[in-house]
Short mmCIF file of N, CA, C and O in Angstrom, two decimals:
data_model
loop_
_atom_site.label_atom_id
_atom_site.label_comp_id
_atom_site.label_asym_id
_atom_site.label_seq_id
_atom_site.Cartn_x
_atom_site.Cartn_y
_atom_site.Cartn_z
N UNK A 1 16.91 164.18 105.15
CA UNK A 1 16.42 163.45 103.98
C UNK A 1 17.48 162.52 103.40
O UNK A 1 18.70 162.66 103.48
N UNK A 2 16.81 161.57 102.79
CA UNK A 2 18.12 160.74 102.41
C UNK A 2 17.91 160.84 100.62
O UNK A 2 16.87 161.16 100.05
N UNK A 3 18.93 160.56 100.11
CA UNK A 3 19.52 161.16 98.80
C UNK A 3 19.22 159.35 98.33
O UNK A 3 19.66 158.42 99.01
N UNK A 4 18.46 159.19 97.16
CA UNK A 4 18.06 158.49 96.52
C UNK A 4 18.41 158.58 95.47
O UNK A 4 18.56 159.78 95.23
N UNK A 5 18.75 157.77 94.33
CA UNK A 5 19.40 158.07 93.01
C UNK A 5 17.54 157.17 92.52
O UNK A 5 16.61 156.56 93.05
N UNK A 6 18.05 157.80 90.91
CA UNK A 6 16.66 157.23 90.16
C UNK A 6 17.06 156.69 88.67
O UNK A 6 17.71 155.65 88.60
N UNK A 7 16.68 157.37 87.46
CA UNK A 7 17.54 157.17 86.63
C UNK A 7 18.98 157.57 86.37
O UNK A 7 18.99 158.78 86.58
N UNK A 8 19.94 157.26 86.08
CA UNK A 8 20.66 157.91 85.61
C UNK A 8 21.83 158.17 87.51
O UNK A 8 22.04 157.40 88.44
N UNK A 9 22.28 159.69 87.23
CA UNK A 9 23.10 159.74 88.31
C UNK A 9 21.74 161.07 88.89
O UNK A 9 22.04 162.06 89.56
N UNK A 10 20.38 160.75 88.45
CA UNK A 10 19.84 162.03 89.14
C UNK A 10 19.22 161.32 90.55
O UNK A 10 18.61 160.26 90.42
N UNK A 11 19.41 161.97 92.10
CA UNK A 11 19.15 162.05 92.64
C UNK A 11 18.25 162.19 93.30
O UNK A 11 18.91 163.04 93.90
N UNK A 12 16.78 162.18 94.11
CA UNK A 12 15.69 162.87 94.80
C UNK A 12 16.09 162.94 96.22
O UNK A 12 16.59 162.02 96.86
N UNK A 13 15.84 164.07 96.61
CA UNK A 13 15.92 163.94 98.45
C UNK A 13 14.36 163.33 99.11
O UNK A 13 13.26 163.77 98.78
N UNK A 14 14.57 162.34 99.97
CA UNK A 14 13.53 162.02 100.23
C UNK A 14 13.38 162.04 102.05
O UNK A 14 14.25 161.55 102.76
N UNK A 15 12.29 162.61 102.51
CA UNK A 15 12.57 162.24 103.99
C UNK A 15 12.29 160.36 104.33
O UNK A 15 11.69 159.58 103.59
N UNK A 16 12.79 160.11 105.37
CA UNK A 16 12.82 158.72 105.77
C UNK A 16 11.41 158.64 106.10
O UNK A 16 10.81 157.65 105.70
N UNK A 17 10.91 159.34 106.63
CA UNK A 17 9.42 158.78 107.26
C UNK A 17 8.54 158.71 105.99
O UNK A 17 7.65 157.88 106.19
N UNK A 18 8.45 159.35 104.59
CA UNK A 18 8.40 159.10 103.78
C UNK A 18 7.97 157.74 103.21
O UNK A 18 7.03 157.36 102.53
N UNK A 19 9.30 157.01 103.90
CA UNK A 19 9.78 155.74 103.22
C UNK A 19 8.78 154.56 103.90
O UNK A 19 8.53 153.51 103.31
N UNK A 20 8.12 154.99 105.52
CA UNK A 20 7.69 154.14 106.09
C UNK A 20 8.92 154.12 107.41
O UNK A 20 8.66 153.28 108.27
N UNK A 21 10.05 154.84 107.63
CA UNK A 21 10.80 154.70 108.42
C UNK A 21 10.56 155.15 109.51
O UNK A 21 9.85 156.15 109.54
N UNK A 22 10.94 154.72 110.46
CA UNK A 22 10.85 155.55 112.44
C UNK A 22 11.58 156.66 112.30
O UNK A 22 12.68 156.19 112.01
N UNK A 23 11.73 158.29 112.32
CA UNK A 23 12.59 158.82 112.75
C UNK A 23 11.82 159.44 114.06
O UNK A 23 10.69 159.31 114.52
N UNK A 24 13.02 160.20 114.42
CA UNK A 24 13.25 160.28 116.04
C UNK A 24 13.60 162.23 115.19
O UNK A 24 13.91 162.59 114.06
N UNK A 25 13.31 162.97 116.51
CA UNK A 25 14.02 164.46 116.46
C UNK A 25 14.79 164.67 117.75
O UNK A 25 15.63 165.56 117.71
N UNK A 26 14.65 163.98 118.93
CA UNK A 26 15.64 163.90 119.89
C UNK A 26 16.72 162.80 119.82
O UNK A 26 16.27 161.67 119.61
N UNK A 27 18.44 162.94 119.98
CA UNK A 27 18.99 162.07 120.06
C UNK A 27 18.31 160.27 120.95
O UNK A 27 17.58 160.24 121.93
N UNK A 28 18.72 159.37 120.40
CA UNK A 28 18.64 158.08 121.20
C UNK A 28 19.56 157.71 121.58
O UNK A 28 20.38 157.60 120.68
N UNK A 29 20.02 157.33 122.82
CA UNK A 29 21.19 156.79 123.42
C UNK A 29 21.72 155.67 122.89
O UNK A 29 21.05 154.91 122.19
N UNK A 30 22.79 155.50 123.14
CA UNK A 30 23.84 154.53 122.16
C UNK A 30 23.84 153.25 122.99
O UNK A 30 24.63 153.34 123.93
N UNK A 31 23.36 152.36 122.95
CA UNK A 31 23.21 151.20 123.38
C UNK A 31 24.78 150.22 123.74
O UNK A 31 24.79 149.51 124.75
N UNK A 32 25.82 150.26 122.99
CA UNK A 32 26.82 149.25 122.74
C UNK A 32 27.72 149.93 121.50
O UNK A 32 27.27 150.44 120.48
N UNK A 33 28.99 149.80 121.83
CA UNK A 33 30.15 150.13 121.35
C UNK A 33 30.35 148.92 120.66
O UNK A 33 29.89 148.04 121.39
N UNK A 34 31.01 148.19 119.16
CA UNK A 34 31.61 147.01 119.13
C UNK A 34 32.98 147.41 117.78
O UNK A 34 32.81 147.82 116.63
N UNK A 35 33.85 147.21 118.26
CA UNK A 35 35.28 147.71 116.97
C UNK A 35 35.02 145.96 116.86
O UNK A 35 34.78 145.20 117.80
N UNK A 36 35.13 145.66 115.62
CA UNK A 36 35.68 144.05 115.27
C UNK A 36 36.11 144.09 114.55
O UNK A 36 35.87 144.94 113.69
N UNK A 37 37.04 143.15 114.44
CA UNK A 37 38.11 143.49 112.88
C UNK A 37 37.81 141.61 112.61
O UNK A 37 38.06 140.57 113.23
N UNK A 38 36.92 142.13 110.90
CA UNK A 38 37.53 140.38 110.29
C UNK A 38 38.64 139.55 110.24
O UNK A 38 39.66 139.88 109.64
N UNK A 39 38.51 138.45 110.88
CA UNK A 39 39.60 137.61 110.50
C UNK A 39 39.23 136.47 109.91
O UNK A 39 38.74 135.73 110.76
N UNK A 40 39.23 135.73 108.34
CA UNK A 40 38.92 134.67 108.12
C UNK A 40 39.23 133.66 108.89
O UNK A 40 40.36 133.61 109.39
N UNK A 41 38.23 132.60 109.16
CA UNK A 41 38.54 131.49 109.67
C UNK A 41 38.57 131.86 111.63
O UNK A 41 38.48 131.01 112.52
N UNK A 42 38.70 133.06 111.76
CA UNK A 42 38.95 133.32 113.27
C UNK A 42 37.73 133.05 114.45
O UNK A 42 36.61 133.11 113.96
N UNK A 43 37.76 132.82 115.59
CA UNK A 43 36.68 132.47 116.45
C UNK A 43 36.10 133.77 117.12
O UNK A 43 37.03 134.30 117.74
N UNK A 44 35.22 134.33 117.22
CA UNK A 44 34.77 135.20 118.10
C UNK A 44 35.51 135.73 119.56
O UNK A 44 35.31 135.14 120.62
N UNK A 45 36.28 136.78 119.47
CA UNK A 45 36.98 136.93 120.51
C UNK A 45 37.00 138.45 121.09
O UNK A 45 37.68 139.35 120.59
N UNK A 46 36.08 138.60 122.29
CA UNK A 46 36.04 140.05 122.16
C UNK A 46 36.55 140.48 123.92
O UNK A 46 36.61 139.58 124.76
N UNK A 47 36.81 141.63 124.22
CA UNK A 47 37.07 142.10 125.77
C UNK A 47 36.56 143.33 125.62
O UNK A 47 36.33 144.09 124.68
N UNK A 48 36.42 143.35 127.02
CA UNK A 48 35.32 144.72 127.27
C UNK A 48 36.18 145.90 127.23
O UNK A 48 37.19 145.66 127.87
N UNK A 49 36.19 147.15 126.71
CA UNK A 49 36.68 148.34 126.94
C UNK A 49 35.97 149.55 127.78
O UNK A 49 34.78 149.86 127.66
N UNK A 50 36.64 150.01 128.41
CA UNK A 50 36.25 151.08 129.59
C UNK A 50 36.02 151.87 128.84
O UNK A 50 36.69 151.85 127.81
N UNK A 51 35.09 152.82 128.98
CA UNK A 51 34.58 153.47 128.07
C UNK A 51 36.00 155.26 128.03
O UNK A 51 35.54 156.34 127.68
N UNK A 52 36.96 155.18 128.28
CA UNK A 52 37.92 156.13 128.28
C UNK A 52 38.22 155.33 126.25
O UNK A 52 37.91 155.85 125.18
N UNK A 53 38.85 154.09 126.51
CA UNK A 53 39.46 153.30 125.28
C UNK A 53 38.28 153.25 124.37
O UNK A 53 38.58 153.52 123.21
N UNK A 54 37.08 152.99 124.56
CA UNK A 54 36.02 153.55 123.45
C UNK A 54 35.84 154.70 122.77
O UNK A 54 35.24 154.97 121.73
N UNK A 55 36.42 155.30 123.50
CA UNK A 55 36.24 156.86 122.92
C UNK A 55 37.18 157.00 122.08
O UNK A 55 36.98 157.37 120.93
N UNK A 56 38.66 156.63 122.74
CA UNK A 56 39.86 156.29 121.81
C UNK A 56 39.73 156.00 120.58
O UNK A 56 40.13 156.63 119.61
N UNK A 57 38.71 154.30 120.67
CA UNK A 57 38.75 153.58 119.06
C UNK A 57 38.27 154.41 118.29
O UNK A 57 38.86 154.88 117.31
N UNK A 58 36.81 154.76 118.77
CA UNK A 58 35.92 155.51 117.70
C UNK A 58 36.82 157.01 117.54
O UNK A 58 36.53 157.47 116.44
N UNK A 59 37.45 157.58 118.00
CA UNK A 59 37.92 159.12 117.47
C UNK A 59 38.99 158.64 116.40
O UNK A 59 39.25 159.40 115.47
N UNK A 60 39.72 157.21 116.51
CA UNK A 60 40.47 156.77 115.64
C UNK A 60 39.79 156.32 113.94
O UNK A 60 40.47 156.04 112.96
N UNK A 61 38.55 156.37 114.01
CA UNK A 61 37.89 156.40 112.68
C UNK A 61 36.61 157.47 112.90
O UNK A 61 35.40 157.26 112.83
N UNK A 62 37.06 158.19 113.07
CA UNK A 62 36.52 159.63 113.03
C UNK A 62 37.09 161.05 111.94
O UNK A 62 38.09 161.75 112.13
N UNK A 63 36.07 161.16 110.77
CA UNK A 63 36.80 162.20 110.30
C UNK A 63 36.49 162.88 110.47
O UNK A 63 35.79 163.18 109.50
N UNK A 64 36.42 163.83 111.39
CA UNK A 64 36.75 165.57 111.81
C UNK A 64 37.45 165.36 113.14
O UNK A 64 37.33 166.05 114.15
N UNK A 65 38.41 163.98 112.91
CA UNK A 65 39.40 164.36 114.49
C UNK A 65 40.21 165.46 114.17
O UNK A 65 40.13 166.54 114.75
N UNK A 66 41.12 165.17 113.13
CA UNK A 66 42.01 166.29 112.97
C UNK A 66 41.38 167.99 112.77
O UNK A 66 41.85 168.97 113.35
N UNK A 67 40.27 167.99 111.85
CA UNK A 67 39.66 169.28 111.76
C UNK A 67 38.92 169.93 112.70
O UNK A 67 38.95 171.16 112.75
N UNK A 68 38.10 169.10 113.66
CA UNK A 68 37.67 169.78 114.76
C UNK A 68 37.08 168.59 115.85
O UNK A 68 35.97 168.14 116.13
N UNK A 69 38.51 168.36 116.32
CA UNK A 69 39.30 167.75 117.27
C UNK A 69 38.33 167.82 118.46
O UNK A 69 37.52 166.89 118.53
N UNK A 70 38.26 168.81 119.46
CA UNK A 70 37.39 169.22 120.72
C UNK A 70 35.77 168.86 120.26
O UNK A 70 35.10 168.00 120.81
N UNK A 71 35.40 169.55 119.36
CA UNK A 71 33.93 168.89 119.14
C UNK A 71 33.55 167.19 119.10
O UNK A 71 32.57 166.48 119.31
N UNK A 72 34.76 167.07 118.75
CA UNK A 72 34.67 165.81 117.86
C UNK A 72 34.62 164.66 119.14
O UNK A 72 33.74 163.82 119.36
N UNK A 73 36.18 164.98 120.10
CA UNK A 73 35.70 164.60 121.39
C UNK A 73 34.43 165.08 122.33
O UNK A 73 33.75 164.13 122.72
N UNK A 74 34.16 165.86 122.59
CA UNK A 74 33.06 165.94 123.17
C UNK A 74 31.59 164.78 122.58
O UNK A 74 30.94 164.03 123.31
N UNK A 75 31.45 164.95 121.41
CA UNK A 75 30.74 163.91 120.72
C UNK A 75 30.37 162.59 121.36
O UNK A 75 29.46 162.17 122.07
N UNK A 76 31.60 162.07 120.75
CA UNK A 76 32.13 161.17 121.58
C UNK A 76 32.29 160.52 122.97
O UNK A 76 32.68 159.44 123.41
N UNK A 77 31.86 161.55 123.42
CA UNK A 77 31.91 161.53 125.35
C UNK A 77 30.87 161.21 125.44
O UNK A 77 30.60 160.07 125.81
N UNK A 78 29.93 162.11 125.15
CA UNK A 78 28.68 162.24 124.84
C UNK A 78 27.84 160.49 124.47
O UNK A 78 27.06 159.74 125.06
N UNK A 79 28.43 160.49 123.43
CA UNK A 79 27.76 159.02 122.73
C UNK A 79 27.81 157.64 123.37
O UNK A 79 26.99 156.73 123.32
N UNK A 80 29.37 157.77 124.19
CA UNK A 80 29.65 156.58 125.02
C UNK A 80 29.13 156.94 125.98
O UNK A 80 29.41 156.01 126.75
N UNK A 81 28.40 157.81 126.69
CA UNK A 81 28.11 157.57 128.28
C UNK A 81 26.92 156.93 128.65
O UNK A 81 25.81 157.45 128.57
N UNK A 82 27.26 155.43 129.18
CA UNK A 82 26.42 154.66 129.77
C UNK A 82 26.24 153.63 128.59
O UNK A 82 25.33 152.81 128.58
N UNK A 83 27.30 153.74 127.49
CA UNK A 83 27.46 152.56 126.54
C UNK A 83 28.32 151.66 126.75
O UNK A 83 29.40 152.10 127.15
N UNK A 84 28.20 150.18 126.60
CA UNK A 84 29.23 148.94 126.84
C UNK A 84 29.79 148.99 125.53
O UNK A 84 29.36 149.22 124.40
N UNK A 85 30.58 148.78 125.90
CA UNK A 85 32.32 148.90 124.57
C UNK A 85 33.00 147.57 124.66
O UNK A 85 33.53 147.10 125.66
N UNK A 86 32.93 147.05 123.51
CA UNK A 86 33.81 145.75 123.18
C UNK A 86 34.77 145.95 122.30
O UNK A 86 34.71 147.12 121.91
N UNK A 87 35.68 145.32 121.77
CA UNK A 87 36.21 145.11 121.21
C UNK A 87 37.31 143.64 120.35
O UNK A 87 38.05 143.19 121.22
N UNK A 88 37.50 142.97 119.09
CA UNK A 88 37.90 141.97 119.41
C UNK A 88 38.04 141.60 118.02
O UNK A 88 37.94 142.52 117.21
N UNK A 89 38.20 140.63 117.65
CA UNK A 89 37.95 139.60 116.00
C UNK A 89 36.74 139.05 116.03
O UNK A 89 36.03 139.03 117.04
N UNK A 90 36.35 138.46 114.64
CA UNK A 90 35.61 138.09 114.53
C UNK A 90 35.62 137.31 113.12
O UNK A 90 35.97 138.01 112.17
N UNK A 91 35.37 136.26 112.90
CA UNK A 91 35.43 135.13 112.06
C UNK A 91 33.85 135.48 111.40
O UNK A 91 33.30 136.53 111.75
N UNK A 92 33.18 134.57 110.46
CA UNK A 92 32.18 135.04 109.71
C UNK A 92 31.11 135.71 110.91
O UNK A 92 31.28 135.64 112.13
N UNK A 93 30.01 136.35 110.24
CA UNK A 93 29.12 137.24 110.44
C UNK A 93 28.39 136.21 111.81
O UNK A 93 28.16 136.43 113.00
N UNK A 94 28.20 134.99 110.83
CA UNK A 94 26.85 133.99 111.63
C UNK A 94 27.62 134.15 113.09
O UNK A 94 26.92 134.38 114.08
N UNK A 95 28.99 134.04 113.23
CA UNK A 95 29.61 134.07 114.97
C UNK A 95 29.17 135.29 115.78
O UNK A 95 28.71 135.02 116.89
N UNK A 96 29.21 136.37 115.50
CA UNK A 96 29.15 137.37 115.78
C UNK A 96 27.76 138.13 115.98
O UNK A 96 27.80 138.90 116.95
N UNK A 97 26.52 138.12 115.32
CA UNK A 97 25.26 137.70 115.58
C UNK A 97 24.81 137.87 116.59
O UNK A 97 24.24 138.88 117.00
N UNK A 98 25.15 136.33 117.42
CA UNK A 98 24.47 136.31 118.54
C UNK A 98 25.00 136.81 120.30
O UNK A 98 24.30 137.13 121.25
N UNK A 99 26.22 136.71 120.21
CA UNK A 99 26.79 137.63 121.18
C UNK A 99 26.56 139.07 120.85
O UNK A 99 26.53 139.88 121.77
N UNK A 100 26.39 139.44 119.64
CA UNK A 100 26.01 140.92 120.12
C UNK A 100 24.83 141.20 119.93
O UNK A 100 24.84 142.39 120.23
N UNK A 101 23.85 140.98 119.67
CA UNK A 101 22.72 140.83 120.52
C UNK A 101 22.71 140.09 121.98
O UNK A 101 21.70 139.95 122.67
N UNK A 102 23.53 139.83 122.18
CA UNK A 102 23.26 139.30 123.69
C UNK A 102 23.77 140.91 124.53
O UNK A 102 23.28 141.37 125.56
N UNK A 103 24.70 141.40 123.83
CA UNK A 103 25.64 142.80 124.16
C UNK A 103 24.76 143.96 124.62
O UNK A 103 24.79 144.78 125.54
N UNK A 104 23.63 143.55 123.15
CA UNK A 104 22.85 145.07 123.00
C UNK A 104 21.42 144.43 124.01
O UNK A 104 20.72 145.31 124.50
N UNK A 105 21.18 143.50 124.19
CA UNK A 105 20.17 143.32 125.17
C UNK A 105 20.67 143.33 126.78
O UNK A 105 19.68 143.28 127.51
N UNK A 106 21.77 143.38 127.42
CA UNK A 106 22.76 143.12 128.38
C UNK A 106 22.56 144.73 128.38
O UNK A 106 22.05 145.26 129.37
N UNK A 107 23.00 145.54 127.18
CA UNK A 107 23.01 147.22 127.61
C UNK A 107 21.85 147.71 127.81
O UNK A 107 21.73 148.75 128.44
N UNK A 108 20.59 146.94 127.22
CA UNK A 108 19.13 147.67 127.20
C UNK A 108 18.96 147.18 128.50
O UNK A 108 18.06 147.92 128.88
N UNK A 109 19.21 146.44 129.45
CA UNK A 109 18.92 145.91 131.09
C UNK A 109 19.30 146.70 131.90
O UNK A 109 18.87 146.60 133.05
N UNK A 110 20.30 147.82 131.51
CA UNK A 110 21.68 148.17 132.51
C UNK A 110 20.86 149.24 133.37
O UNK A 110 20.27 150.16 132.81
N UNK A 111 20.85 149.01 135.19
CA UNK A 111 20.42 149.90 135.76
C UNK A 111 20.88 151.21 135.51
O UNK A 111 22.05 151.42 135.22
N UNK A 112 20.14 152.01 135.60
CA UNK A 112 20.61 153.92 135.07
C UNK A 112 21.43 154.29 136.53
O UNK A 112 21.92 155.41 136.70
#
């Protein structure tokens, strides 16, 4: 359920489908990896990562690496397998857009 505020700081739990939302009860596979770090003014610049260095980035902004480290990788293993991993800069939003949708349609093609 997702935690909705109303008046005040009071809260309602609400389920998503509720809302009109899709949920799912089996995981969905992870389509595309992308780390980008803003750079004003910068051009779209990304390289592909093997999915060993994907696992890397994402456990690097992961909080329960330190607390439970092994789960946390496994996760992770888990989430990247058979996901394309980029990584790179990225100058405003409008650049970035359309290469990754080109990313996440490129991963929805990918023979199994």
């Amino acid at each position: 359920p997702l935690a909705i505020r109303g008046d005040g700081f009071l809260r309602s739990r609400v389920p998503a489908a509720d809302l009109g939302a899709a949920t799912f009860t089996d995981p969905i596979p992870v389509a595309a990896v992308a780390e980008l770090r803003y750079v004003a003014g910068s051009a779209y610049e990304v390289e592909p990562l093997s999915p060993g260095r994907a696992v890397l980035r994402l456990f690097d902004n992961t909080l329960c690496a330190q607390s439970r480290a092994e789960a946390a990788l496994d996760a992770l293993v888990a989430t990247t397998s058979g996901a394309r991993a980029i990584a790179g800069v990225r100058g405003d939003v409008e650049q970035a857009v359309a290469p990754l949708l080109e990313l996440l349609n490129a991963a929805d093609h990918q023979p199994d």
